[in-house]
Tab-separated table of C-alpha atoms and ligand atoms in Angstrom:
chain	number	residue	atom	x	y	z
P	1	UNK	CA	9.633	16.077	39.848
P	2	UNK	CA	11.037	12.700	38.892
P	3	UNK	CA	9.556	11.152	35.745
P	4	UNK	CA	10.202	7.690	34.384
P	5	UNK	CA	11.654	7.579	30.882
P	6	UNK	CA	8.993	6.495	28.399
P	7	UNK	CA	10.058	4.231	25.575
P	8	UNK	CA	9.266	5.844	22.252
P	9	UNK	CA	8.218	2.604	20.573
P	10	UNK	CA	7.831	4.077	17.109
P	11	UNK	CA	11.326	5.638	17.171
P	12	UNK	CA	12.879	2.455	18.577
P	13	UNK	CA	11.090	0.318	15.963
P	14	UNK	CA	12.173	2.668	13.207
P	15	UNK	CA	15.817	2.628	14.347
P	16	UNK	CA	15.752	-1.174	14.607
P	17	UNK	CA	14.706	-1.554	10.964
P	18	UNK	CA	15.825	1.614	9.174
P	19	UNK	CA	18.446	3.284	11.397
P	20	UNK	CA	22.146	3.200	10.422
P	21	UNK	CA	22.578	-0.442	11.485
P	22	UNK	CA	18.890	-1.302	11.175
P	23	UNK	CA	17.805	-4.716	9.987
P	24	UNK	CA	16.605	-3.672	6.518
P	25	UNK	CA	18.853	-0.597	6.159
P	26	UNK	CA	22.000	-2.680	6.391
P	27	UNK	CA	20.773	-4.904	3.558
P	28	UNK	CA	19.027	-7.882	5.128
P	29	UNK	CA	16.635	-9.265	2.531
P	30	UNK	CA	13.312	-10.906	3.400
P	31	UNK	CA	14.295	-13.995	1.392
P	32	UNK	CA	16.907	-14.839	4.059
P	33	UNK	CA	14.404	-14.641	6.903
P	34	UNK	CA	10.865	-15.483	5.838
P	35	UNK	CA	8.871	-16.765	2.910
P	36	UNK	CA	6.627	-14.298	1.122
P	37	UNK	CA	4.392	-14.885	-1.907
P	38	UNK	CA	6.851	-13.397	-4.460
P	39	UNK	CA	9.395	-15.995	-3.302
P	40	UNK	CA	7.056	-18.931	-3.947
P	41	UNK	CA	7.205	-18.602	-7.744
P	42	UNK	CA	6.017	-16.469	-10.683
P	43	UNK	CA	2.269	-16.907	-10.056
P	44	UNK	CA	1.724	-13.762	-7.968
P	45	UNK	CA	3.443	-11.691	-10.668
P	46	UNK	CA	1.220	-13.343	-13.302
P	47	UNK	CA	-1.875	-12.320	-11.343
P	48	UNK	CA	-0.618	-8.765	-10.901
P	49	UNK	CA	0.116	-8.505	-14.629
P	50	UNK	CA	-3.484	-9.504	-15.342
P	51	UNK	CA	-4.623	-6.801	-12.926
P	52	UNK	CA	-2.215	-4.305	-14.482
P	53	UNK	CA	-3.497	-5.079	-17.987
P	54	UNK	CA	-7.049	-4.293	-16.784
P	55	UNK	CA	-5.814	-1.033	-15.243
P	56	UNK	CA	-4.004	-0.249	-18.504
P	57	UNK	CA	-7.212	-0.749	-20.505
P	58	UNK	CA	-9.234	1.419	-18.090
P	59	UNK	CA	-6.618	4.181	-18.446
P	60	UNK	CA	-6.823	3.991	-22.243
P	61	UNK	CA	-3.362	2.453	-22.790
P	62	UNK	CA	-1.109	5.373	-21.736
P	63	UNK	CA	2.323	5.732	-23.405
P	64	UNK	CA	4.063	4.740	-20.152
P	65	UNK	CA	2.400	2.389	-17.704
P	66	UNK	CA	3.895	1.969	-14.231
P	67	UNK	CA	4.271	-0.977	-11.937
P	68	UNK	CA	5.514	0.415	-8.606
P	69	UNK	CA	6.524	-2.102	-5.930
P	70	UNK	CA	6.721	-0.354	-2.542
P	71	UNK	CA	8.817	-2.111	0.092
P	72	UNK	CA	10.349	-4.188	-2.674
P	73	UNK	CA	12.897	-6.073	-0.540
P	74	UNK	CA	15.194	-7.930	-2.948
P	75	UNK	CA	13.095	-6.841	-5.944
P	76	UNK	CA	11.862	-10.367	-6.695
P	77	UNK	CA	8.285	-9.290	-7.456
P	78	UNK	CA	9.318	-6.264	-9.515
P	79	UNK	CA	11.728	-8.373	-11.559
P	80	UNK	CA	9.174	-11.133	-12.127
P	81	UNK	CA	6.612	-8.586	-13.368
P	82	UNK	CA	9.226	-7.060	-15.690
P	83	UNK	CA	10.292	-10.477	-16.997
P	84	UNK	CA	6.790	-11.869	-17.573
P	85	UNK	CA	5.246	-8.802	-19.235
P	86	UNK	CA	4.499	-9.290	-22.906
P	87	UNK	CA	3.030	-7.552	-25.942
P	88	UNK	CA	2.193	-3.866	-26.028
P	89	UNK	CA	2.203	-3.634	-22.227
P	90	UNK	CA	5.830	-4.819	-22.071
P	91	UNK	CA	6.984	-2.095	-24.454
P	92	UNK	CA	5.273	0.644	-22.384
P	93	UNK	CA	6.009	-0.775	-18.932
P	94	UNK	CA	8.161	1.051	-16.380
P	95	UNK	CA	8.951	-0.985	-13.258
P	96	UNK	CA	10.082	0.830	-10.110
P	97	UNK	CA	11.153	-0.874	-6.893
P	98	UNK	CA	10.810	1.467	-3.897
P	99	UNK	CA	13.013	0.348	-1.039
P	100	UNK	CA	14.775	1.921	1.952
P	101	UNK	CA	17.405	-0.835	2.010
P	102	UNK	CA	20.200	-1.183	-0.557
P	103	UNK	CA	19.035	-1.795	-4.156
P	104	UNK	CA	19.783	-4.975	-6.079
P	105	UNK	CA	20.979	-4.805	-9.688
P	106	UNK	CA	18.139	-6.280	-11.762
P	107	UNK	CA	17.683	-5.715	-15.512
P	108	UNK	CA	14.710	-3.505	-16.303
P	109	UNK	CA	14.030	-2.464	-12.701
P	110	UNK	CA	14.554	1.131	-11.551
P	111	UNK	CA	15.112	1.724	-7.835
P	112	UNK	CA	13.862	4.622	-5.720
P	113	UNK	CA	13.803	5.445	-2.016
P	114	UNK	CA	10.497	7.315	-2.129
P	115	UNK	CA	7.234	6.666	-3.930
P	116	UNK	CA	7.087	8.236	-7.415
P	117	UNK	CA	3.847	9.309	-9.039
P	118	UNK	CA	2.351	6.263	-10.733
P	119	UNK	CA	0.119	5.834	-13.771
P	120	UNK	CA	-0.698	2.163	-13.530
P	121	UNK	CA	-0.550	-0.198	-10.542
P	122	UNK	CA	1.149	0.417	-7.191
P	123	UNK	CA	1.608	-2.633	-4.962
P	124	UNK	CA	2.742	-2.742	-1.341
P	125	UNK	CA	3.446	-6.420	-0.740
P	126	UNK	CA	4.057	-6.954	2.972
P	127	UNK	CA	5.086	-3.307	3.147
P	128	UNK	CA	2.618	-1.858	5.654
P	129	UNK	CA	3.345	-4.496	8.305
P	130	UNK	CA	6.896	-3.172	8.451
P	131	UNK	CA	5.888	0.490	8.913
P	132	UNK	CA	6.736	1.281	12.583
P	133	UNK	CA	3.936	2.307	14.962
P	134	UNK	CA	3.611	3.703	18.475
P	135	UNK	CA	2.652	1.106	21.073
P	136	UNK	CA	0.300	2.021	23.938
P	137	UNK	CA	-1.194	0.290	26.958
P	138	UNK	CA	-4.883	0.576	27.716
P	139	UNK	CA	-6.636	2.627	28.813
P	140	UNK	CA	-5.403	5.009	26.144
P	141	UNK	CA	-6.693	8.399	25.042
P	142	UNK	CA	-4.916	8.087	21.712
P	143	UNK	CA	-7.423	9.220	19.047
P	144	UNK	CA	-6.583	6.317	16.727
P	145	UNK	CA	-7.158	3.817	19.548
P	146	UNK	CA	-10.438	5.508	20.515
P	147	UNK	CA	-11.658	5.272	16.912
P	148	UNK	CA	-10.269	1.903	15.797
P	149	UNK	CA	-9.581	-0.125	18.953
P	150	UNK	CA	-12.342	0.862	21.407
P	151	UNK	CA	-12.319	-2.631	22.944
P	152	UNK	CA	-8.728	-2.207	24.253
P	153	UNK	CA	-8.718	-3.446	27.841
P	154	UNK	CA	-6.864	-1.890	30.760
P	155	UNK	CA	-3.295	-3.179	30.878
P	156	UNK	CA	-3.416	-4.625	27.347
P	157	UNK	CA	-0.994	-3.419	24.691
P	158	UNK	CA	-1.888	-2.157	21.236
P	159	UNK	CA	-0.126	-0.933	18.116
P	160	UNK	CA	-1.406	2.482	16.981
P	161	UNK	CA	-2.056	2.173	13.243
P	162	UNK	CA	-1.998	5.896	12.448
P	163	UNK	CA	1.448	5.857	10.703
P	164	UNK	CA	0.279	3.029	8.403
P	165	UNK	CA	-2.910	4.956	7.610
P	166	UNK	CA	-0.821	7.992	6.655
P	167	UNK	CA	1.653	5.925	4.624
P	168	UNK	CA	-1.102	4.118	2.725
P	169	UNK	CA	-3.125	7.290	2.096
P	170	UNK	CA	-0.030	9.012	0.677
P	171	UNK	CA	0.788	6.024	-1.523
P	172	UNK	CA	-2.762	5.817	-2.902
P	173	UNK	CA	-2.775	9.575	-3.531
P	174	UNK	CA	0.262	9.172	-5.799
P	175	UNK	CA	-1.572	6.827	-8.187
P	176	UNK	CA	-3.787	7.094	-11.244
P	177	UNK	CA	-4.975	3.560	-11.850
P	178	UNK	CA	-5.008	1.220	-8.858
P	179	UNK	CA	-3.197	0.659	-5.573
P	180	UNK	CA	-3.045	-2.701	-3.813
P	181	UNK	CA	-1.819	-3.554	-0.315
P	182	UNK	CA	-1.253	-7.268	0.294
P	183	UNK	CA	-0.606	-8.177	3.905
P	184	UNK	CA	-1.708	-9.949	7.056
P	185	UNK	CA	-4.050	-7.927	9.176
P	186	UNK	CA	-7.052	-7.518	11.388
P	187	UNK	CA	-10.323	-5.606	11.566
P	188	UNK	CA	-11.948	-3.779	14.458
P	189	UNK	CA	-13.858	-6.943	15.350
P	190	UNK	CA	-10.648	-8.925	15.712
P	191	UNK	CA	-8.008	-6.501	16.966
P	192	UNK	CA	-5.160	-7.979	18.945
P	193	UNK	CA	-1.587	-7.097	19.786
P	194	UNK	CA	0.598	-8.811	17.197
P	195	UNK	CA	4.069	-7.261	17.500
P	196	UNK	CA	6.610	-9.971	16.706
P	197	UNK	CA	10.064	-10.599	15.276
P	198	UNK	CA	11.493	-12.787	12.525
P	199	UNK	CA	15.047	-13.965	12.116
P	200	UNK	CA	16.466	-16.678	9.847
P	201	UNK	CA	13.128	-18.325	9.265
P	202	UNK	CA	12.018	-18.292	12.908
P	203	UNK	CA	9.461	-16.243	14.783
P	204	UNK	CA	11.374	-14.620	17.665
P	205	UNK	CA	10.853	-12.105	20.466
P	206	UNK	CA	10.728	-8.630	18.892
P	207	UNK	CA	13.893	-6.911	20.064
P	208	UNK	CA	14.741	-3.425	18.838
P	209	UNK	CA	18.478	-3.952	18.332
P	210	UNK	CA	18.531	-4.512	14.566
P	211	UNK	CA	18.991	-8.268	14.917
P	212	UNK	CA	15.537	-9.200	13.569
P	213	UNK	CA	12.637	-7.961	11.489
P	214	UNK	CA	9.952	-6.381	13.674
P	215	UNK	CA	6.424	-6.527	12.315
P	216	UNK	CA	2.763	-6.298	13.325
P	217	UNK	CA	-0.549	-6.983	11.606
P	218	UNK	CA	-2.114	-4.225	9.507
P	219	UNK	CA	-5.416	-2.612	10.536
P	220	UNK	CA	-6.932	-2.908	7.055
P	221	UNK	CA	-10.165	-1.108	7.930
P	222	UNK	CA	-8.412	2.044	9.112
P	223	UNK	CA	-5.976	2.032	6.178
P	224	UNK	CA	-8.881	1.675	3.742
P	225	UNK	CA	-10.794	4.545	5.287
P	226	UNK	CA	-7.695	6.763	5.451
P	227	UNK	CA	-6.980	6.323	1.745
P	228	UNK	CA	-10.682	6.513	0.852
P	229	UNK	CA	-12.293	6.356	-2.561
P	230	UNK	CA	-13.472	3.164	-4.203
P	231	UNK	CA	-11.968	0.061	-2.559
P	232	UNK	CA	-12.493	-3.624	-1.795
P	233	UNK	CA	-10.832	-5.943	0.726
P	234	UNK	CA	-10.731	-9.567	-0.408
P	235	UNK	CA	-8.611	-12.629	0.337
P	236	UNK	CA	-5.554	-13.611	-1.682
P	237	UNK	CA	-7.195	-16.995	-2.143
P	238	UNK	CA	-10.185	-15.478	-3.935
P	239	UNK	CA	-8.247	-12.763	-5.745
P	240	UNK	CA	-5.795	-15.179	-7.344
P	241	UNK	CA	-8.587	-17.315	-8.740
P	242	UNK	CA	-10.409	-14.210	-10.012
P	243	UNK	CA	-7.217	-13.199	-11.810
P	244	UNK	CA	-6.871	-16.588	-13.445
P	245	UNK	CA	-4.229	-18.192	-11.243
P	246	UNK	CA	-5.312	-21.788	-10.948
P	247	UNK	CA	-3.312	-24.972	-11.229
P	248	UNK	CA	-3.861	-28.680	-11.524
P	249	UNK	CA	-1.491	-31.466	-12.505
P	250	UNK	CA	-2.194	-32.540	-16.094
P	251	UNK	CA	-0.593	-34.248	-19.096
P	252	UNK	CA	2.213	-36.739	-18.859
P	253	UNK	CA	5.976	-36.887	-18.469
P	254	UNK	CA	7.702	-33.527	-18.213
P	255	UNK	CA	4.432	-31.624	-18.727
P	256	UNK	CA	2.924	-33.441	-15.774
P	257	UNK	CA	5.931	-32.641	-13.591
P	258	UNK	CA	5.766	-28.949	-14.513
P	259	UNK	CA	2.022	-28.681	-14.009
P	260	UNK	CA	2.234	-30.555	-10.706
P	261	UNK	CA	4.934	-28.178	-9.464
P	262	UNK	CA	2.800	-25.200	-10.486
P	263	UNK	CA	-0.253	-26.713	-8.806
P	264	UNK	CA	1.782	-27.037	-5.611
P	265	UNK	CA	2.840	-23.390	-5.753
P	266	UNK	CA	-0.708	-22.216	-6.446
P	267	UNK	CA	-1.984	-24.309	-3.537
P	268	UNK	CA	0.579	-22.671	-1.253
P	269	UNK	CA	-0.397	-19.182	-2.437
P	270	UNK	CA	-4.111	-19.966	-1.980
P	271	UNK	CA	-3.915	-21.870	1.330
P	272	UNK	CA	-6.589	-20.216	3.493
P	273	UNK	CA	-4.587	-20.974	6.638
P	274	UNK	CA	-1.466	-19.490	5.067
P	275	UNK	CA	-0.655	-17.048	2.294
P	276	UNK	CA	-4.160	-17.396	0.855
P	277	UNK	CA	-5.485	-15.832	4.050
P	278	UNK	CA	-3.665	-12.571	3.361
P	279	UNK	CA	-5.840	-9.546	2.635
P	280	UNK	CA	-5.831	-7.719	-0.699
P	281	UNK	CA	-6.881	-4.100	-0.161
P	282	UNK	CA	-7.487	-2.735	-3.660
P	283	UNK	CA	-8.240	0.932	-4.333
P	284	UNK	CA	-9.339	2.257	-7.682
P	285	UNK	CA	-7.715	5.630	-8.355
P	286	UNK	CA	-9.777	7.250	-11.088
P	287	UNK	CA	-10.793	3.737	-12.126
P	288	UNK	CA	-13.767	1.699	-10.847
P	289	UNK	CA	-12.703	-1.306	-8.775
P	290	UNK	CA	-15.575	-3.268	-10.337
P	291	UNK	CA	-13.777	-2.943	-13.700
P	292	UNK	CA	-10.675	-4.566	-12.201
P	293	UNK	CA	-11.999	-7.373	-10.034
P	294	UNK	CA	-15.313	-9.261	-9.993
P	295	UNK	CA	-17.417	-9.130	-6.824
P	296	UNK	CA	-15.822	-11.446	-4.220
P	297	UNK	CA	-16.607	-12.271	-0.577
P	298	UNK	CA	-15.139	-9.729	1.852
P	299	UNK	CA	-11.865	-10.743	3.536
P	300	UNK	CA	-12.092	-12.006	7.082
P	301	UNK	CA	-9.060	-12.403	9.355
P	302	UNK	CA	-8.027	-15.957	10.156
P	303	UNK	CA	-9.206	-16.570	13.710
P	304	UNK	CA	-6.440	-19.130	14.149
P	305	UNK	CA	-4.005	-16.288	14.460
P	306	UNK	CA	-0.679	-15.436	13.080
P	307	UNK	CA	-0.034	-16.410	9.484
P	308	UNK	CA	2.478	-18.199	8.028
P	309	UNK	CA	5.868	-16.771	7.698
P	310	UNK	CA	8.475	-19.499	7.824
V	1	LIG	C1	8.524	-7.481	4.990
V	1	LIG	S1	9.577	-6.828	3.764
V	1	LIG	C2	8.717	-7.281	2.272
V	1	LIG	C3	9.593	-7.375	1.050
V	1	LIG	C4	8.903	-7.823	-0.248
V	1	LIG	N1	7.854	-6.927	-0.637
V	1	LIG	C5	8.358	-9.234	-0.131
V	1	LIG	O1	7.167	-9.382	0.051
V	1	LIG	O2	9.141	-10.188	-0.209
V	1	LIG	C6	9.265	-5.101	3.891
V	1	LIG	C7	10.200	-4.248	3.074
V	1	LIG	O3	9.669	-2.911	3.042
V	1	LIG	C8	10.746	-1.990	3.089
V	1	LIG	N2	10.184	-0.692	3.498
V	1	LIG	C9	9.549	-0.398	4.625
V	1	LIG	N3	9.129	0.886	4.628
V	1	LIG	C10	9.501	1.406	3.450
V	1	LIG	C11	9.337	2.670	2.819
V	1	LIG	N4	8.710	3.680	3.444
V	1	LIG	N5	9.835	2.856	1.597
V	1	LIG	C12	10.455	1.849	0.951
V	1	LIG	N6	10.655	0.614	1.483
V	1	LIG	C13	10.174	0.392	2.713
V	1	LIG	C14	11.710	-2.651	4.044
V	1	LIG	O4	13.018	-2.126	3.933
V	1	LIG	C15	11.610	-4.124	3.646
V	1	LIG	O5	12.539	-4.463	2.641
């Protein structure tokens, strides 16, 4: 019997990013292709240090406290956290950048290719969107689709989020403290096919030849359930304010210039139609989420569509 070859989307996606000449494996760094929050300025790292100091207190100030940055790219976030840490936390802080692509030499940052056990805070910043998935066309009997994308119409395409669920559950299981995924995503009520490519600052057709990043929105609801435990899903806009990242131009002369520049960066990070619309999925791991973050409105996906990578 003659059968048509079936494209193994997950394998092709994986090879395109992480195979021998894959986009990230050969050393392409996100900073050359799109703008992420760690590249805007130090404010995201400031917020994460505030969160880490709350985790540290909940854990009773352990002798070594970890900040683990999974999918660290060029290590910008890890390095900013290392550089901005102060006081007792700084002297006990161990910063690990987990990355499949080549490491970058940065003082005070250790590099790893797999997730270590973590006593502190693990962050996956725009990590899960780059975890390859199978792609199916409806109708589909795939169990993940049946559970999380029951509205999939005949002939429509869908990314199967099961590999992200497994990756996130494993990451959360490695932590005592808190784990945070920051990404663009959707919920069951707003599922849509989002596979796309990025190259040199432009959104492009997703081709699996290693010439571009290939990414798709994260199904936050399924990731949250897979990892389980105590969790909240809030917007970056709300989370940054709750962690004290605010900015307004003030003073005069040089002070005014500095505060105005900071206010501009904070506005970019909190823009609800942009980076501020990203979801923060925060799990407490032996720690109550309510001790880390005040109650905030639940995150809702931006109906306008694809965020904001430039
Ligand atoms: C979209 S980039 C984000 C980089 C950085 N976090 C930022 O926000 O600027 C995703 C990164 O995750 C890395 N990555 C994907 N899966 C990984 C894994 N299982 N372990 C380590 N790194 C991974 C990729 O190589 C890539 O550098």
